[in-house]
PDB file of N, CA and C in Angstrom:
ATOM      1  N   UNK A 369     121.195 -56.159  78.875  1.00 57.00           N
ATOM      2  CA  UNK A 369     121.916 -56.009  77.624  1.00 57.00           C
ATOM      3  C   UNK A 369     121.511 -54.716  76.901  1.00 57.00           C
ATOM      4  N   UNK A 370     120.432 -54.257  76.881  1.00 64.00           N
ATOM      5  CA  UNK A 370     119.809 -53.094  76.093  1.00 64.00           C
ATOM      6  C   UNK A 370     120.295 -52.060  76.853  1.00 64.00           C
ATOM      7  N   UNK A 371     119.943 -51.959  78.137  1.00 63.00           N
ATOM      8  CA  UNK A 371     121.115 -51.141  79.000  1.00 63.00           C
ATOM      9  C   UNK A 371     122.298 -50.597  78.760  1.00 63.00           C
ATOM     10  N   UNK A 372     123.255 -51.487  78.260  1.00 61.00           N
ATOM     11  CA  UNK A 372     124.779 -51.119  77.986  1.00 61.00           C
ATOM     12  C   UNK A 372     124.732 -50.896  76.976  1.00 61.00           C
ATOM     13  N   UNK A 373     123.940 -51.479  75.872  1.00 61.00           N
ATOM     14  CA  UNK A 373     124.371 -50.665  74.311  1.00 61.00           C
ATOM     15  C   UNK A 373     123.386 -48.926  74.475  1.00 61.00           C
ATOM     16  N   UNK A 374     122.768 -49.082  75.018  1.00 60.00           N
ATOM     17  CA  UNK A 374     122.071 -47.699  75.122  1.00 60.00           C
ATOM     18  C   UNK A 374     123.287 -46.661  75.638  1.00 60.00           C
ATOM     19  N   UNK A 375     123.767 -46.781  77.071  1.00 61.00           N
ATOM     20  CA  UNK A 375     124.805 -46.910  77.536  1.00 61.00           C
ATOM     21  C   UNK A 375     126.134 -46.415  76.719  1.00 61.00           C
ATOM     22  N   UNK A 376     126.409 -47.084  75.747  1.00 61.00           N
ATOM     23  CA  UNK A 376     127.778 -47.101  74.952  1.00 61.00           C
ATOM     24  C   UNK A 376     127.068 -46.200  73.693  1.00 61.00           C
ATOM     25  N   UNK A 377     125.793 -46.548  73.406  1.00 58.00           N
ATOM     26  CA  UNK A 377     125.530 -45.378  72.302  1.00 58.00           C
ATOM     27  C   UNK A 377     125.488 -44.154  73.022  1.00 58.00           C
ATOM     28  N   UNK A 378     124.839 -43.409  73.805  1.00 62.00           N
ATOM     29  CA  UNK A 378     125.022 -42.485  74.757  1.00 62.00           C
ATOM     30  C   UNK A 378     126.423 -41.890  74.761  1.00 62.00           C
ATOM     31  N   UNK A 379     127.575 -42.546  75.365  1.00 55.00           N
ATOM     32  CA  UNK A 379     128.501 -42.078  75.361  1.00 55.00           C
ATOM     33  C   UNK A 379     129.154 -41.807  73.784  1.00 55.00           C
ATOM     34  N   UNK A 380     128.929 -42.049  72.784  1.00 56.00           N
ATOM     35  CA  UNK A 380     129.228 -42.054  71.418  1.00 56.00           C
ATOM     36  C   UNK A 380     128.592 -40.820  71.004  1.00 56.00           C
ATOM     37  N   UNK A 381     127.391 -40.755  71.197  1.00 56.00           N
ATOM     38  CA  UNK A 381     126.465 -39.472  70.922  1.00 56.00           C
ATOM     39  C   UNK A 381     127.895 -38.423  71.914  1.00 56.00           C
ATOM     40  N   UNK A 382     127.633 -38.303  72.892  1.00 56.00           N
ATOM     41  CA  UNK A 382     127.976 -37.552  73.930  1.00 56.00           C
ATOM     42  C   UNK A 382     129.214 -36.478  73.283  1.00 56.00           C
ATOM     43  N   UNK A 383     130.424 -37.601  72.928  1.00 51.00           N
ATOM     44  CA  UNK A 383     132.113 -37.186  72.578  1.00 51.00           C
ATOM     45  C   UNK A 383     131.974 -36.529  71.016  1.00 51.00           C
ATOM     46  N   UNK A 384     130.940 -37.088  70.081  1.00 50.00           N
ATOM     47  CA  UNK A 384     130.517 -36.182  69.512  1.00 50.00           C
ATOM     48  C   UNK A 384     130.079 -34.765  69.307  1.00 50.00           C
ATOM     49  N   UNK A 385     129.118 -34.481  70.095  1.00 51.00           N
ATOM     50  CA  UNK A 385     128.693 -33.207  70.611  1.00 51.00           C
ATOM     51  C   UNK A 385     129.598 -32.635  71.057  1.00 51.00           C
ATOM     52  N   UNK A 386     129.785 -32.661  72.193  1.00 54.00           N
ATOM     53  CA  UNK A 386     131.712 -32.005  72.651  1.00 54.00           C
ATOM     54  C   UNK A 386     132.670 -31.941  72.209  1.00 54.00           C
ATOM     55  N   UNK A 387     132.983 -32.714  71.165  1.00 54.00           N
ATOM     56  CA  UNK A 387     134.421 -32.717  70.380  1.00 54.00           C
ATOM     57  C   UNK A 387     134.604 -31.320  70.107  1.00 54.00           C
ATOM     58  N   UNK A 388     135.652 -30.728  70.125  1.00 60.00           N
ATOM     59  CA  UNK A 388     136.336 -29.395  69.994  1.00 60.00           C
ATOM     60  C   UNK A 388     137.786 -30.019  69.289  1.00 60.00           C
ATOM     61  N   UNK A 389     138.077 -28.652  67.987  1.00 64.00           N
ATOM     62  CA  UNK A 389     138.897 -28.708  67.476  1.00 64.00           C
ATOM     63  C   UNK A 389     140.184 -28.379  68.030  1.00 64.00           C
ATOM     64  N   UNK A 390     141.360 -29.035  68.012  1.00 61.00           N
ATOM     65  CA  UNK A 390     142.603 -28.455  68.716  1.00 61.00           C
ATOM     66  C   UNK A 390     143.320 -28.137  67.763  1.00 61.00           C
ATOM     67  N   UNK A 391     144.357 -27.075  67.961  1.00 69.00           N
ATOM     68  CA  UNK A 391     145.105 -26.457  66.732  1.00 69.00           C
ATOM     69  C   UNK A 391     146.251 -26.595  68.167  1.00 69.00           C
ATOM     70  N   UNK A 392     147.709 -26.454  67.043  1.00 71.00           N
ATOM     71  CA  UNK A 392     148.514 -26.084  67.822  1.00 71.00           C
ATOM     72  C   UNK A 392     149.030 -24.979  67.823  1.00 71.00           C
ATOM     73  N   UNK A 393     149.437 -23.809  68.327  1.00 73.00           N
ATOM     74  CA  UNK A 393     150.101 -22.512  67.734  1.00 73.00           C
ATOM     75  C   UNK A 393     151.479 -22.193  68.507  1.00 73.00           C
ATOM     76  N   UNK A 394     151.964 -21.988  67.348  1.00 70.00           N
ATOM     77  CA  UNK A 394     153.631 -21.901  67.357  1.00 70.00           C
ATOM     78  C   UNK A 394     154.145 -20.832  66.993  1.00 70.00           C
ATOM     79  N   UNK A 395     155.660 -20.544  66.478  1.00 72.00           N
ATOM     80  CA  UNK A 395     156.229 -19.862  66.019  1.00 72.00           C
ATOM     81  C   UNK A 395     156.137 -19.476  64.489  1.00 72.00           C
ATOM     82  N   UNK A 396     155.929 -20.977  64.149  1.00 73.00           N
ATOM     83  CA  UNK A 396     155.299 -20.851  62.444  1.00 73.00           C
ATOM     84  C   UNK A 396     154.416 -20.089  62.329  1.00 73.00           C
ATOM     85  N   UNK A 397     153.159 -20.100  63.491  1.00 74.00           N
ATOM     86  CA  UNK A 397     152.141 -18.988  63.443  1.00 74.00           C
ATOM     87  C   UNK A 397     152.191 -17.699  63.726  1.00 74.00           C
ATOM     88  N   UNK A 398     153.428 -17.244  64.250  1.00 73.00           N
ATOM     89  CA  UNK A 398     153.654 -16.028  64.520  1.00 73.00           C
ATOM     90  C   UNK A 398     153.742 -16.026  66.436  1.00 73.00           C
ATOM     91  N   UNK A 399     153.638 -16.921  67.060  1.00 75.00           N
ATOM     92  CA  UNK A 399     153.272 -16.458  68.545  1.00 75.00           C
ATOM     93  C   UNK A 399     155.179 -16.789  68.572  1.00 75.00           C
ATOM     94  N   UNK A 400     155.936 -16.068  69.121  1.00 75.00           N
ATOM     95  CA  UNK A 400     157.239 -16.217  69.688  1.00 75.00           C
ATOM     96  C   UNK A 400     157.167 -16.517  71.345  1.00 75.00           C
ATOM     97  N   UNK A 401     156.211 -16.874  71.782  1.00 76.00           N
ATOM     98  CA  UNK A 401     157.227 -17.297  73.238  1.00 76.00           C
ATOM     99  C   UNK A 401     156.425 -18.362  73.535  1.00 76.00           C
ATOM    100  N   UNK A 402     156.901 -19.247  74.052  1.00 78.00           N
ATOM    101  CA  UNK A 402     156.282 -20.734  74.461  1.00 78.00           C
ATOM    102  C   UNK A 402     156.025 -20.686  75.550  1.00 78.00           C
ATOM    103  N   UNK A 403     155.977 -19.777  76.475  1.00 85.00           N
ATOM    104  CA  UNK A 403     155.096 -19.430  77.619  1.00 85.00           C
ATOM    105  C   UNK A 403     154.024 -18.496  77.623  1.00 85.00           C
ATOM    106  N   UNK A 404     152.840 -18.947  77.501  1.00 89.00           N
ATOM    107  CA  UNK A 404     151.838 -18.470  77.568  1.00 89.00           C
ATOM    108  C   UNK A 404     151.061 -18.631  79.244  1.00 89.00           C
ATOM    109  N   UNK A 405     150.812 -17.157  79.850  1.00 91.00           N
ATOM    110  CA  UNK A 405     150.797 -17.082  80.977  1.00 91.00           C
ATOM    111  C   UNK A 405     148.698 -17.060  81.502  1.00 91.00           C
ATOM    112  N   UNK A 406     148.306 -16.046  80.005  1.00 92.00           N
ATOM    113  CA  UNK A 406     146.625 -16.161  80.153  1.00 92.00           C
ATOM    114  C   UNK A 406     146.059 -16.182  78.575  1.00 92.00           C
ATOM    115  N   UNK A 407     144.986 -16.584  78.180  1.00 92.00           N
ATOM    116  CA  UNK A 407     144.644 -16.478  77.286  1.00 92.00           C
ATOM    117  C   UNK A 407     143.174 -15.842  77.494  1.00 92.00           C
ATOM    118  N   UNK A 408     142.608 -14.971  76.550  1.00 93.00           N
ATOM    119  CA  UNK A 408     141.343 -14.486  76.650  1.00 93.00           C
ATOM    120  C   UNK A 408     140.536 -14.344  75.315  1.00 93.00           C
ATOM    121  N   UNK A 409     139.411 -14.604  74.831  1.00 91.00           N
ATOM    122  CA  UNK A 409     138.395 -14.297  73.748  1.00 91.00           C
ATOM    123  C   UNK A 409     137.892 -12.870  73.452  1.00 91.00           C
ATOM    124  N   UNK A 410     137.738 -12.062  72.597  1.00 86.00           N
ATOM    125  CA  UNK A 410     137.137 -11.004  73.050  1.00 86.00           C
ATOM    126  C   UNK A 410     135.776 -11.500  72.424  1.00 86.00           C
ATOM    127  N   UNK A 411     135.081 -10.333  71.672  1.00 84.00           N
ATOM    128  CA  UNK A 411     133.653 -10.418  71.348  1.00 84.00           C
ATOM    129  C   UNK A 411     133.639 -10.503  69.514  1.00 84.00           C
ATOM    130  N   UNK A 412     134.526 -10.444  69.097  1.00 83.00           N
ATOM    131  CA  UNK A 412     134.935 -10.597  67.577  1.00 83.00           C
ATOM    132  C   UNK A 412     135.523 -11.308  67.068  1.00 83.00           C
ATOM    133  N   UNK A 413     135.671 -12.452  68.200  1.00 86.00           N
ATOM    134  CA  UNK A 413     136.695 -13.907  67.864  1.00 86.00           C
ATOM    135  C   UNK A 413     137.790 -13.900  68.127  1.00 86.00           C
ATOM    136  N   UNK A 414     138.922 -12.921  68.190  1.00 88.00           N
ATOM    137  CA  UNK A 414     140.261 -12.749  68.442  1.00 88.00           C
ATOM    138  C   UNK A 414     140.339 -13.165  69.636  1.00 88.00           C
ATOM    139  N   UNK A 415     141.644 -14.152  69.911  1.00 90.00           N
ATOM    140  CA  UNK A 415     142.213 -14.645  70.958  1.00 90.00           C
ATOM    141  C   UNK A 415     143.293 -14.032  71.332  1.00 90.00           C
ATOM    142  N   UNK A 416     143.626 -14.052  72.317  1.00 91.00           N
ATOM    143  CA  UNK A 416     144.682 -12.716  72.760  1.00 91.00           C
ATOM    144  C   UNK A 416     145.423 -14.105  73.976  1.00 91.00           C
ATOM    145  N   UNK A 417     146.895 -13.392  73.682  1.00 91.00           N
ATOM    146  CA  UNK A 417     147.956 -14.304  74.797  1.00 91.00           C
ATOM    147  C   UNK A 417     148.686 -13.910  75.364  1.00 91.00           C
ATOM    148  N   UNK A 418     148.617 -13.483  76.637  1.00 92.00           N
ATOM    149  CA  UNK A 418     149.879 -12.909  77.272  1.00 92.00           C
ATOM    150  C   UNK A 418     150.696 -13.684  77.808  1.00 92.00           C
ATOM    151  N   UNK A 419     151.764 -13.668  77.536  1.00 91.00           N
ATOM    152  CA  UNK A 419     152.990 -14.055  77.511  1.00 91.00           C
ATOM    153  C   UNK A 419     153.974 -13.308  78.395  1.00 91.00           C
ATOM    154  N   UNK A 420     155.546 -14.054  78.619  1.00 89.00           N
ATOM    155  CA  UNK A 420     156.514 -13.349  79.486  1.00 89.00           C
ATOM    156  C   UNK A 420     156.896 -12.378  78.138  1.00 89.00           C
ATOM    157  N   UNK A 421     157.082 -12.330  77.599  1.00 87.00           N
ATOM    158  CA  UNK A 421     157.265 -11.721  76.266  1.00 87.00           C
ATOM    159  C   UNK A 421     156.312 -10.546  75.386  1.00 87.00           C
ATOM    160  N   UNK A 422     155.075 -10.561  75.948  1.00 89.00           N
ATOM    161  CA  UNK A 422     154.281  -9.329  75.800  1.00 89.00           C
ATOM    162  C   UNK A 422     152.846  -9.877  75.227  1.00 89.00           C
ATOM    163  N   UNK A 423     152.403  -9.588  74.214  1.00 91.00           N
ATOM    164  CA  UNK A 423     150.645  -9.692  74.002  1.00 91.00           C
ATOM    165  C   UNK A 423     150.491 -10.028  72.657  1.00 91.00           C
ATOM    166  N   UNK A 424     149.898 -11.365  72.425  1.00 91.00           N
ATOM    167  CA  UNK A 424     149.821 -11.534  71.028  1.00 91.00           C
ATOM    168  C   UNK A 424     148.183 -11.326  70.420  1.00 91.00           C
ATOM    169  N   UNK A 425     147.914 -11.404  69.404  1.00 89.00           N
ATOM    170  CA  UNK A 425     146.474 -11.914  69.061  1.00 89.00           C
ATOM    171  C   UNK A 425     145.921 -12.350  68.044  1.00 89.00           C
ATOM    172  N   UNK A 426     145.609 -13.454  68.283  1.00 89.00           N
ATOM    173  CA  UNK A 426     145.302 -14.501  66.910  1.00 89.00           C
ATOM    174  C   UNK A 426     143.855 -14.540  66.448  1.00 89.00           C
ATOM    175  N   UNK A 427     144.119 -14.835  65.126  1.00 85.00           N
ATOM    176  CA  UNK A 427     143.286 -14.940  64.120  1.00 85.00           C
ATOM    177  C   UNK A 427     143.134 -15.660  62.683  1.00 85.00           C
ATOM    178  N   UNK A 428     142.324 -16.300  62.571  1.00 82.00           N
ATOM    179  CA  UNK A 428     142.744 -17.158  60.867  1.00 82.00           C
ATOM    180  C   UNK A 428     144.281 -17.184  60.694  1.00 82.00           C
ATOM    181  N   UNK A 429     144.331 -18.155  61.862  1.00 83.00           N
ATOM    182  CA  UNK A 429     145.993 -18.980  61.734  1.00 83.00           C
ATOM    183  C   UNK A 429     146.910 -18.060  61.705  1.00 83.00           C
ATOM    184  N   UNK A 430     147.088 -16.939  62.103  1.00 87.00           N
ATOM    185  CA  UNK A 430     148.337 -16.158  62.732  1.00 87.00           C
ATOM    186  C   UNK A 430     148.394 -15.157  63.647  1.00 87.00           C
ATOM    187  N   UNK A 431     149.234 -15.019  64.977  1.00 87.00           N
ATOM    188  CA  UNK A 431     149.339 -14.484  65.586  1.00 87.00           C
ATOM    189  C   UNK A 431     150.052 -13.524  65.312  1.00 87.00           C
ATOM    190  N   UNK A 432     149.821 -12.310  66.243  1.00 86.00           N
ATOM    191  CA  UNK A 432     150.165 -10.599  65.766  1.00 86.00           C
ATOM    192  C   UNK A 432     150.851 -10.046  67.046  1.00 86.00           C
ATOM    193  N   UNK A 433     151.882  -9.600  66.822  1.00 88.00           N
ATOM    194  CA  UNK A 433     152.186  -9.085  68.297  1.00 88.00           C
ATOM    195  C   UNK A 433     151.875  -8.066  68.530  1.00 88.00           C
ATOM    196  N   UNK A 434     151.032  -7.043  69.385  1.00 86.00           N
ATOM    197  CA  UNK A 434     150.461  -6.363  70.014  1.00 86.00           C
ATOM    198  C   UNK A 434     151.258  -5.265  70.853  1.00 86.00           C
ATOM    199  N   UNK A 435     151.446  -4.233  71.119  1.00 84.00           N
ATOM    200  CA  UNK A 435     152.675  -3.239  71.482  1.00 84.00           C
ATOM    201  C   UNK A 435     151.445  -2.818  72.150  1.00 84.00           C
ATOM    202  N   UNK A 436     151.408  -2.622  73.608  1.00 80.00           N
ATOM    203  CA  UNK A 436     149.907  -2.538  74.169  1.00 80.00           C
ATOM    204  C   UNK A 436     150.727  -1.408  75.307  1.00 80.00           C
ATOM    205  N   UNK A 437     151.556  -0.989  75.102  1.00 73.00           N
ATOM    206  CA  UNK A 437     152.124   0.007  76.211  1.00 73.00           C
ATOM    207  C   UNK A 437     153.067   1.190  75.017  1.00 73.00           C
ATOM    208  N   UNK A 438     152.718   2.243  75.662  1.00 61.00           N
ATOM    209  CA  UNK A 438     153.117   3.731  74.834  1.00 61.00           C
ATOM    210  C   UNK A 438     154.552   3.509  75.322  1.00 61.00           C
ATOM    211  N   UNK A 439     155.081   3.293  76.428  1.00 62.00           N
ATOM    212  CA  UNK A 439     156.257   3.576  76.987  1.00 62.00           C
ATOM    213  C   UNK A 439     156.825   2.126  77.209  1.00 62.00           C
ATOM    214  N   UNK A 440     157.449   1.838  76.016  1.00 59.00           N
ATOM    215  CA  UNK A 440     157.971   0.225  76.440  1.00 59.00           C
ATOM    216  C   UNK A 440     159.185   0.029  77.184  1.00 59.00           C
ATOM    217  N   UNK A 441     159.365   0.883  78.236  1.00 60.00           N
ATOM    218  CA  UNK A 441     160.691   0.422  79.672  1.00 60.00           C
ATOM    219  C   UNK A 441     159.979  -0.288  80.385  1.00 60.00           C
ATOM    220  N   UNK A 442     158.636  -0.849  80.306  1.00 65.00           N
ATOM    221  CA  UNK A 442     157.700  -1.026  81.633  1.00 65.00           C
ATOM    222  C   UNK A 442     157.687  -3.054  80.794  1.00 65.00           C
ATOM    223  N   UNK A 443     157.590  -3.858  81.839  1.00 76.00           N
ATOM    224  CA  UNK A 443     157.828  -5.169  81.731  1.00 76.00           C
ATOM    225  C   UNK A 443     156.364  -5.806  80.851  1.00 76.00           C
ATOM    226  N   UNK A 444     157.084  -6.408  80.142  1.00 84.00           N
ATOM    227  CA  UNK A 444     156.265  -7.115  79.036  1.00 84.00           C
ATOM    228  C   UNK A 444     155.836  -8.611  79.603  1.00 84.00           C
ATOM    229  N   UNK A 445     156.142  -8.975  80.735  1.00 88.00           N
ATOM    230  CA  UNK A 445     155.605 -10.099  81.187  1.00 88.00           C
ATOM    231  C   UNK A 445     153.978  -9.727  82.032  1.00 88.00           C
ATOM    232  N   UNK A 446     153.613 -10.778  81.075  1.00 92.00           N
ATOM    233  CA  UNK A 446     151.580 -10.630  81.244  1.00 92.00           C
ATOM    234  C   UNK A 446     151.284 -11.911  82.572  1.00 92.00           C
ATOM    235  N   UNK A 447     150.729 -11.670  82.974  1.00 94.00           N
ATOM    236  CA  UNK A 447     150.374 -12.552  84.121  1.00 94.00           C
ATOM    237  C   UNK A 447     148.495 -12.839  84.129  1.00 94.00           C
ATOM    238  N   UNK A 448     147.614 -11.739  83.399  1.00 94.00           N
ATOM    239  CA  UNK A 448     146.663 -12.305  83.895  1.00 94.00           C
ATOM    240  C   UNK A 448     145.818 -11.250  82.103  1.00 94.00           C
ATOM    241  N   UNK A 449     144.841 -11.465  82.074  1.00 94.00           N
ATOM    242  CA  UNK A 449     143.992 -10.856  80.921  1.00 94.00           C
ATOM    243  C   UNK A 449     142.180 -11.150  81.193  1.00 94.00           C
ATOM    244  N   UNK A 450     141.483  -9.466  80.637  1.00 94.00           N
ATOM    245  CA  UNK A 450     140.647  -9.900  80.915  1.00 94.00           C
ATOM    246  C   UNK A 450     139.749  -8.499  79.868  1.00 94.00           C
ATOM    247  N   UNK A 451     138.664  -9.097  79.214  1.00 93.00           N
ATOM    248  CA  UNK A 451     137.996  -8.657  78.152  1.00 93.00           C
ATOM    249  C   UNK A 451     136.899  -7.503  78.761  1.00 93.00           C
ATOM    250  N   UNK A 452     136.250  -6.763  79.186  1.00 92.00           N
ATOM    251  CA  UNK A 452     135.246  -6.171  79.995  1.00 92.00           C
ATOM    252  C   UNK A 452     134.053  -5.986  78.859  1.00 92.00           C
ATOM    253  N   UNK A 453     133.328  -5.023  78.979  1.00 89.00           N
ATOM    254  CA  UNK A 453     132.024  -5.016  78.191  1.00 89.00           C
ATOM    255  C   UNK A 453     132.151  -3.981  77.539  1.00 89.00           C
ATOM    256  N   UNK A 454     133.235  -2.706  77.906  1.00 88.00           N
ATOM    257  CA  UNK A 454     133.087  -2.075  76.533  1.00 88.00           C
ATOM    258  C   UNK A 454     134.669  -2.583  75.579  1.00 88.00           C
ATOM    259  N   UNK A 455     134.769  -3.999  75.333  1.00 86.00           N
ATOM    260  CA  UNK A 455     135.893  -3.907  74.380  1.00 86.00           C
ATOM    261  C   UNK A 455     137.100  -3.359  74.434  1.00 86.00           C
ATOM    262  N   UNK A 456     137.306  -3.507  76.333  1.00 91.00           N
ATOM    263  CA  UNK A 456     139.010  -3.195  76.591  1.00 91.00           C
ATOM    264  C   UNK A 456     139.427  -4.009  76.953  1.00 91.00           C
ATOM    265  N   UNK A 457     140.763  -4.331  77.012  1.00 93.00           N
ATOM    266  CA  UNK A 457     141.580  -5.803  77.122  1.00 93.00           C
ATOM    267  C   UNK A 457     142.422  -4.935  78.486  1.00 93.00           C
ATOM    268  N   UNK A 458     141.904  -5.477  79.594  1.00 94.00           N
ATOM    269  CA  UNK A 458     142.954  -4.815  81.042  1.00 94.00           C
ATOM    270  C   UNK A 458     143.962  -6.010  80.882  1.00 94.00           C
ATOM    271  N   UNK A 459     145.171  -5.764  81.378  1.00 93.00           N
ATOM    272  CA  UNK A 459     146.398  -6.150  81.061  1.00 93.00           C
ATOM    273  C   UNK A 459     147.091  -6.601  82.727  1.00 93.00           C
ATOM    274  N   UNK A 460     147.177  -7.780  83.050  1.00 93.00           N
ATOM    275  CA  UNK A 460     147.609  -7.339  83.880  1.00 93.00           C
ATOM    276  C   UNK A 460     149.239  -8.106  84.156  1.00 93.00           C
ATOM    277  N   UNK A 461     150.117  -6.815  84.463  1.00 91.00           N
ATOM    278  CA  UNK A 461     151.657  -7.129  84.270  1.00 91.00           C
ATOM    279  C   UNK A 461     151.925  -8.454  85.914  1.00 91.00           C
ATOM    280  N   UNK A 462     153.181  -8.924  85.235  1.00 86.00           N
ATOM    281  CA  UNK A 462     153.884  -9.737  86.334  1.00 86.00           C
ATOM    282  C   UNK A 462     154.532  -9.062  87.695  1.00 86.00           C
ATOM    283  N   UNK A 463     154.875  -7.817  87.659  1.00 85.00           N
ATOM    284  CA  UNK A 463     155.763  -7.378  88.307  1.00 85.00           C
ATOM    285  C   UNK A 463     154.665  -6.465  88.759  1.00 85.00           C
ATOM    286  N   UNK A 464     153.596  -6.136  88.514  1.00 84.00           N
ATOM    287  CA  UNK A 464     152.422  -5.180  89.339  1.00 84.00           C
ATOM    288  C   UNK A 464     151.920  -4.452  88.073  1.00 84.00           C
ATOM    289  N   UNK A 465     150.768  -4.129  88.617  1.00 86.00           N
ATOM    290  CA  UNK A 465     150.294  -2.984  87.611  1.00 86.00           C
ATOM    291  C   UNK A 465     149.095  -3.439  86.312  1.00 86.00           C
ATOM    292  N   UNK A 466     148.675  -2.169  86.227  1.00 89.00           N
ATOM    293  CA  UNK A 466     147.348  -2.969  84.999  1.00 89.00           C
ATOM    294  C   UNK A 466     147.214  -1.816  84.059  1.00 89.00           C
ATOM    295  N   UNK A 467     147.391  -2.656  82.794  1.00 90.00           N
ATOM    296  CA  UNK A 467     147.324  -1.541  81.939  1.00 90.00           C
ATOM    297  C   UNK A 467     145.783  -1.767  80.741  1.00 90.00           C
ATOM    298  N   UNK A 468     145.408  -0.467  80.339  1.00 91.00           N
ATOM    299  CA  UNK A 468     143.840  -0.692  79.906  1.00 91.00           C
ATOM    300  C   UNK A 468     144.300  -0.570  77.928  1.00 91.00           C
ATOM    301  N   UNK A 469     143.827  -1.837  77.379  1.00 90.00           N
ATOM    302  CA  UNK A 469     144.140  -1.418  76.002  1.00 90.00           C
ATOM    303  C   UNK A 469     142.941  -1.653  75.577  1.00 90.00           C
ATOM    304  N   UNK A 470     142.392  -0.791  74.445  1.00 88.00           N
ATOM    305  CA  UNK A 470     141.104  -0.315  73.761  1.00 88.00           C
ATOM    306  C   UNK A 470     141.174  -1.768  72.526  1.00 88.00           C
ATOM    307  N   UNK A 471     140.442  -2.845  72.589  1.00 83.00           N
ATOM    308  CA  UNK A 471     140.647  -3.820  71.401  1.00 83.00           C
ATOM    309  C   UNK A 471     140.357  -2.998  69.776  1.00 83.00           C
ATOM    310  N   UNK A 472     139.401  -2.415  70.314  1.00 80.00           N
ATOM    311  CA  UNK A 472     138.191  -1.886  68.925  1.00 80.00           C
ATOM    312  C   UNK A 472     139.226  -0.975  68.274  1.00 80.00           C
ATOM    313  N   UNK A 473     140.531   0.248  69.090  1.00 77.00           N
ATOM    314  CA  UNK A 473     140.777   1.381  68.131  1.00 77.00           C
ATOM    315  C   UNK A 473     142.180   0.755  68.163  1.00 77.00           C
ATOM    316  N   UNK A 474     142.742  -0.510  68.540  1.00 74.00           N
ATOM    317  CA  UNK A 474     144.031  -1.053  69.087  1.00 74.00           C
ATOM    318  C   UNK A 474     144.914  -0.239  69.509  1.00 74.00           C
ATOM    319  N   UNK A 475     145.010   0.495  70.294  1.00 75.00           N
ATOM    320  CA  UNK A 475     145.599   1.248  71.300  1.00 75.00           C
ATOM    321  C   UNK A 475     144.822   1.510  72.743  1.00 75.00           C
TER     322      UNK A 475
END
């Protein structure tokens, strides 16, 4: 008997500790496309989303859309994202290709 309430307190402790907050983010928040393809953290809290639709990045409840290419004929569908160590966000497109955006000077 001491077993299982130990047991059931354990798991009570446990879902505590782990509990993580869920938010939902939408259009109200500013993100426009409901396909989100990668998501990434950088080192300053900003969450970044690439999308078929291009690159967002959130913060205290609103997302920002991100123009992460000088020459926008080139496809805005994001397929993969990834933060490196000096604070560049590599980009990487659906249709090929990787593009390097600077988080810190946003370009």
């Amino acid at each position: 008997m001491i077993i299982r309430i130990l047991f059931i307190v354990s798991l009570l402790l446990s879902k505590s500790v782990f509990a993580q907050e869920v938010k939902i983010i939408a259009s109200q928040n500013g993100l426009m496309s409901s396909n989100v393809n990668a998501i990434e953290q950088d080192d300053l809290g900003f969450v970044c989303f690439g999308t078929k639709d291009g690159l967002y990045r959130y913060n205290e409840g609103r997302a920002t859309r991100i123009e992460f290419q000088e020459d926008q004929q080139g496809s805005n569908n994001i397929k993969s994202l990834h933060v490196t160590s000096t604070h560049k966000l590599l980009i990487g497109l659906n249709l090929g290709g990787l593009v390097e955006f600077d988080l810190q000077y946003q370009k």
